[in-house]
Amino acid sequence: MSNIEKSLNVIRAELGNLMQIGILNPAQYASIMAQLPQTPGQPSPYVDPHYGGAQAQGFNQQLQAAQQDPNHPANPQNKHHGEWAKKFATKLGNAATFGAGAAFGGDIGNAVFHDIF
């Protein structure tokens, strides 16, 4: 028995215990059990109604339509296609610089106050 299968068995047993003591109602138990993989290594067939189904298909259709429009930034041929990545990298670099400066400044401040007190 693999570690994944052991973990799934423990999860199933704990969920059963939670239902028996009244923390989970049968509908909640059934919903959670449906989300667990039934056989190790196989993804669950469960589709969350908040993130799947018609909404996801509508989003995918919109994205595909945008990618086919040559004037839309989602189209790989558009000259502005990669700008979001450049902006993200710039902001990430700025955040890292700020974080390093804050850490260095904090270390200096701690050293000064440590010597005074």
Coordinates of N, CA and C in Angstrom, one line a residue:
M1 N 0.9 -1.2 0.0 CA 0.0 0.0 0.0 C 0.9 1.2 0.0
S2 N 0.7 2.1 -0.9 CA 1.5 3.3 -1.0 C 1.1 4.4 0.1
N3 N 2.0 5.3 0.2 CA 1.8 6.4 1.2 C 0.6 7.2 0.9
I4 N 0.3 7.4 -0.4 CA -0.8 8.2 -0.8 C -2.1 7.4 -0.5
E5 N -2.1 6.1 -0.7 CA -3.3 5.3 -0.4 C -3.5 5.3 1.1
K6 N -2.4 5.2 1.9 CA -2.6 5.2 3.4 C -3.1 6.6 3.8
S7 N -2.7 7.7 3.2 CA -3.2 9.0 3.6 C -4.6 9.1 3.3
L8 N -5.0 8.6 2.1 CA -6.4 8.7 1.7 C -7.3 7.9 2.6
N9 N -6.8 6.7 3.1 CA -7.6 5.9 4.0 C -7.7 6.6 5.3
V10 N -6.7 7.3 5.8 CA -6.8 8.1 7.1 C -7.8 9.2 6.9
I11 N -7.7 9.9 5.8 CA -8.7 11.0 5.6 C -10.1 10.5 5.5
R12 N -10.3 9.4 4.8 CA -11.7 8.8 4.7 C -12.2 8.4 6.1
A13 N -11.3 7.8 6.9 CA -11.7 7.3 8.3 C -12.0 8.5 9.2
E14 N -11.2 9.6 9.1 CA -11.5 10.8 9.9 C -12.7 11.5 9.5
L15 N -13.0 11.5 8.2 CA -14.3 12.1 7.7 C -15.5 11.3 8.2
G16 N -15.3 10.0 8.2 CA -16.4 9.1 8.8 C -16.6 9.4 10.2
N17 N -15.5 9.6 11.0 CA -15.7 9.9 12.4 C -16.4 11.3 12.6
L18 N -16.0 12.2 11.8 CA -16.6 13.6 11.9 C -18.1 13.5 11.6
M19 N -18.5 12.7 10.7 CA -19.9 12.5 10.3 C -20.6 11.8 11.5
Q20 N -20.0 10.8 12.1 CA -20.6 10.1 13.2 C -20.9 10.9 14.4
I21 N -20.0 11.9 14.7 CA -20.2 12.7 15.9 C -21.0 14.0 15.6
G22 N -21.4 14.1 14.3 CA -22.3 15.2 14.0 C -21.7 16.5 13.5
I23 N -20.4 16.5 13.3 CA -19.7 17.7 12.8 C -20.0 17.9 11.3
L24 N -20.0 16.8 10.6 CA -20.4 16.9 9.1 C -21.8 16.2 8.9
N25 N -22.6 16.9 8.1 CA -23.9 16.2 7.8 C -23.6 15.3 6.6
P26 N -24.5 14.4 6.3 CA -24.3 13.5 5.2 C -24.0 14.1 3.8
A27 N -24.7 15.3 3.6 CA -24.4 15.9 2.3 C -23.0 16.5 2.2
Q28 N -22.5 17.0 3.3 CA -21.1 17.5 3.3 C -20.1 16.4 3.2
Y29 N -20.4 15.3 3.9 CA -19.6 14.1 3.8 C -19.5 13.6 2.4
A30 N -20.6 13.5 1.7 CA -20.7 12.9 0.4 C -19.9 13.9 -0.6
S31 N -20.1 15.2 -0.4 CA -19.4 16.2 -1.2 C -17.9 16.0 -1.1
I32 N -17.4 15.9 0.1 CA -15.9 15.8 0.4 C -15.4 14.5 -0.2
M33 N -16.2 13.4 0.1 CA -15.7 12.1 -0.4 C -15.7 12.1 -2.0
A34 N -16.6 12.8 -2.6 CA -16.6 12.9 -4.1 C -15.3 13.6 -4.6
Q35 N -14.8 14.5 -3.8 CA -13.6 15.2 -4.2 C -12.3 14.5 -4.1
L36 N -12.3 13.4 -3.3 CA -11.1 12.6 -3.1 C -10.9 11.7 -4.2
P37 N -9.6 11.4 -4.6 CA -9.3 10.5 -5.6 C -9.8 9.1 -5.2
Q38 N -10.4 8.3 -6.1 CA -11.0 7.0 -5.8 C -9.9 6.0 -5.8
T39 N -9.0 6.1 -6.7 CA -7.8 5.1 -6.8 C -6.6 6.0 -6.8
P40 N -5.5 5.5 -6.2 CA -4.3 6.3 -6.1 C -3.7 6.6 -7.5
G41 N -3.3 7.8 -7.6 CA -2.7 8.3 -8.9 C -3.8 8.8 -9.9
Q42 N -5.0 8.6 -9.6 CA -6.1 9.0 -10.5 C -6.7 10.3 -10.0
P43 N -6.8 11.3 -10.8 CA -7.5 12.5 -10.4 C -9.0 12.3 -10.1
S44 N -9.5 13.1 -9.2 CA -10.9 13.0 -8.9 C -11.8 13.5 -10.1
P45 N -12.9 12.8 -10.4 CA -13.8 13.3 -11.4 C -14.6 14.5 -11.0
Y46 N -14.5 14.9 -9.7 CA -15.3 16.0 -9.1 C -14.9 17.3 -9.8
V47 N -15.9 18.1 -10.1 CA -15.8 19.5 -10.6 C -16.5 20.4 -9.7
D48 N -15.7 21.3 -9.1 CA -16.3 22.3 -8.2 C -17.3 23.2 -8.9
P49 N -18.5 23.3 -8.5 CA -19.5 24.1 -9.2 C -19.1 25.6 -9.2
H50 N -18.3 26.0 -8.3 CA -17.9 27.4 -8.3 C -16.8 27.7 -9.4
Y51 N -16.0 26.7 -9.7 CA -14.9 26.9 -10.6 C -15.0 26.1 -11.9
G52 N -16.0 25.3 -12.1 CA -16.0 24.4 -13.2 C -17.4 24.6 -13.9
G53 N -17.6 23.7 -14.8 CA -18.9 23.7 -15.5 C -19.0 24.9 -16.5
A54 N -20.2 25.5 -16.5 CA -20.5 26.5 -17.5 C -19.7 27.7 -17.4
Q55 N -19.4 28.1 -16.1 CA -18.6 29.3 -15.9 C -17.2 29.2 -16.5
A56 N -16.6 28.0 -16.3 CA -15.2 27.8 -16.8 C -15.2 27.7 -18.3
Q57 N -16.3 27.1 -18.9 CA -16.3 27.0 -20.3 C -16.5 28.3 -20.9
G58 N -17.3 29.2 -20.3 CA -17.5 30.6 -20.8 C -16.2 31.3 -20.8
F59 N -15.4 31.2 -19.7 CA -14.2 31.9 -19.6 C -13.2 31.4 -20.6
N60 N -13.1 30.1 -20.8 CA -12.2 29.5 -21.8 C -12.6 30.0 -23.2
Q61 N -13.9 30.1 -23.5 CA -14.3 30.6 -24.8 C -13.9 32.0 -25.0
Q62 N -14.1 32.8 -24.0 CA -13.7 34.2 -24.0 C -12.1 34.3 -24.2
L63 N -11.4 33.5 -23.5 CA -9.9 33.6 -23.7 C -9.5 33.1 -25.1
Q64 N -10.1 32.1 -25.6 CA -9.8 31.6 -27.0 C -10.1 32.7 -28.0
A65 N -11.3 33.4 -27.8 CA -11.7 34.5 -28.7 C -10.7 35.6 -28.6
A66 N -10.2 35.9 -27.4 CA -9.2 37.0 -27.3 C -7.9 36.6 -27.9
Q67 N -7.5 35.4 -27.8 CA -6.2 34.9 -28.4 C -6.3 35.0 -29.9
Q68 N -7.4 34.8 -30.5 CA -7.5 34.8 -31.9 C -7.6 36.2 -32.5
D69 N -8.0 37.2 -31.6 CA -8.1 38.6 -32.1 C -6.6 39.2 -32.1
P70 N -6.1 39.6 -33.3 CA -4.7 40.1 -33.4 C -4.5 41.4 -32.6
N71 N -5.6 42.1 -32.3 CA -5.4 43.4 -31.5 C -5.5 43.2 -30.0
H72 N -5.8 42.0 -29.6 CA -5.9 41.7 -28.1 C -4.5 41.3 -27.5
P73 N -4.2 41.8 -26.4 CA -2.9 41.5 -25.8 C -2.7 40.0 -25.5
A74 N -3.8 39.2 -25.4 CA -3.7 37.8 -25.2 C -3.2 37.0 -26.4
N75 N -3.2 37.7 -27.5 CA -2.8 37.0 -28.8 C -1.2 37.1 -28.8
P76 N -0.6 35.9 -28.9 CA 0.9 35.9 -28.9 C 1.5 36.8 -30.0
Q77 N 0.8 37.1 -31.1 CA 1.4 37.9 -32.1 C 1.3 39.4 -31.8
N78 N 0.5 39.8 -30.8 CA 0.4 41.2 -30.4 C 1.7 41.7 -29.8
K79 N 2.0 42.9 -30.2 CA 3.3 43.5 -29.7 C 3.3 43.7 -28.2
H80 N 2.1 43.8 -27.5 CA 2.0 44.0 -26.1 C 1.8 42.7 -25.3
H81 N 1.9 41.6 -26.0 CA 1.6 40.3 -25.4 C 2.4 40.0 -24.1
G82 N 3.6 40.3 -24.0 CA 4.4 39.9 -22.8 C 4.6 41.1 -21.8
E83 N 3.9 42.2 -22.0 CA 4.1 43.3 -21.1 C 3.8 43.0 -19.7
W84 N 2.8 42.2 -19.4 CA 2.4 41.9 -18.1 C 3.6 41.2 -17.3
A85 N 4.3 40.3 -18.1 CA 5.4 39.6 -17.4 C 6.5 40.5 -17.1
K86 N 6.8 41.5 -18.0 CA 7.8 42.5 -17.7 C 7.5 43.3 -16.5
K87 N 6.2 43.7 -16.5 CA 5.8 44.6 -15.3 C 5.9 43.8 -14.0
F88 N 5.5 42.5 -14.1 CA 5.5 41.6 -12.9 C 6.9 41.5 -12.4
A89 N 7.8 41.2 -13.4 CA 9.3 41.0 -13.0 C 9.8 42.3 -12.4
T90 N 9.5 43.4 -12.9 CA 9.9 44.7 -12.4 C 9.4 44.9 -11.0
K91 N 8.2 44.6 -10.8 CA 7.6 44.8 -9.4 C 8.2 43.8 -8.4
L92 N 8.4 42.6 -8.9 CA 9.1 41.5 -8.0 C 10.5 42.0 -7.7
G93 N 11.2 42.5 -8.6 CA 12.6 43.0 -8.3 C 12.5 44.2 -7.3
N94 N 11.6 45.1 -7.5 CA 11.4 46.2 -6.6 C 11.1 45.7 -5.2
A95 N 10.2 44.7 -5.1 CA 9.8 44.2 -3.8 C 11.0 43.5 -3.1
A96 N 11.8 42.8 -3.9 CA 13.0 42.1 -3.3 C 14.0 43.1 -2.8
T97 N 14.2 44.2 -3.6 CA 15.1 45.2 -3.2 C 14.6 45.9 -1.9
F98 N 13.3 46.2 -1.9 CA 12.8 46.9 -0.7 C 12.9 45.9 0.5
G99 N 12.6 44.6 0.3 CA 12.7 43.7 1.4 C 14.1 43.5 1.9
A100 N 15.1 43.5 1.0 CA 16.5 43.4 1.5 C 16.9 44.6 2.2
G101 N 16.5 45.8 1.7 CA 16.8 47.1 2.4 C 16.2 47.1 3.7
A102 N 14.9 46.7 3.8 CA 14.3 46.7 5.1 C 15.0 45.8 6.1
A103 N 15.3 44.6 5.6 CA 16.0 43.7 6.5 C 17.4 44.2 7.0
F104 N 18.1 44.8 6.0 CA 19.4 45.3 6.3 C 19.3 46.5 7.3
G105 N 18.3 47.4 7.0 CA 18.0 48.5 7.9 C 17.6 48.1 9.3
G106 N 16.8 47.0 9.4 CA 16.4 46.5 10.7 C 17.6 45.9 11.4
D107 N 18.5 45.2 10.7 CA 19.7 44.7 11.4 C 20.5 45.8 11.9
I108 N 20.7 46.9 11.2 CA 21.5 48.0 11.6 C 20.8 48.6 12.9
G109 N 19.5 48.8 12.8 CA 18.8 49.4 13.9 C 18.9 48.5 15.2
N110 N 18.8 47.2 15.0 CA 18.9 46.3 16.1 C 20.3 46.4 16.7
A111 N 21.3 46.4 15.9 CA 22.7 46.5 16.3 C 22.9 47.8 17.1
V112 N 22.4 48.9 16.6 CA 22.6 50.2 17.3 C 21.9 50.1 18.7
F113 N 20.7 49.7 18.7 CA 19.9 49.7 20.0 C 20.5 48.6 20.9
H114 N 21.0 47.5 20.4 CA 21.6 46.5 21.2 C 22.9 47.0 21.9
D115 N 23.7 47.8 21.2 CA 24.9 48.4 21.8 C 24.5 49.5 22.9
I116 N 23.4 50.2 22.7 CA 23.0 51.3 23.6 C 22.5 50.7 24.9
F117 N 21.7 49.7 24.8 CA 21.0 49.1 26.0 C 21.8 47.9 26.4

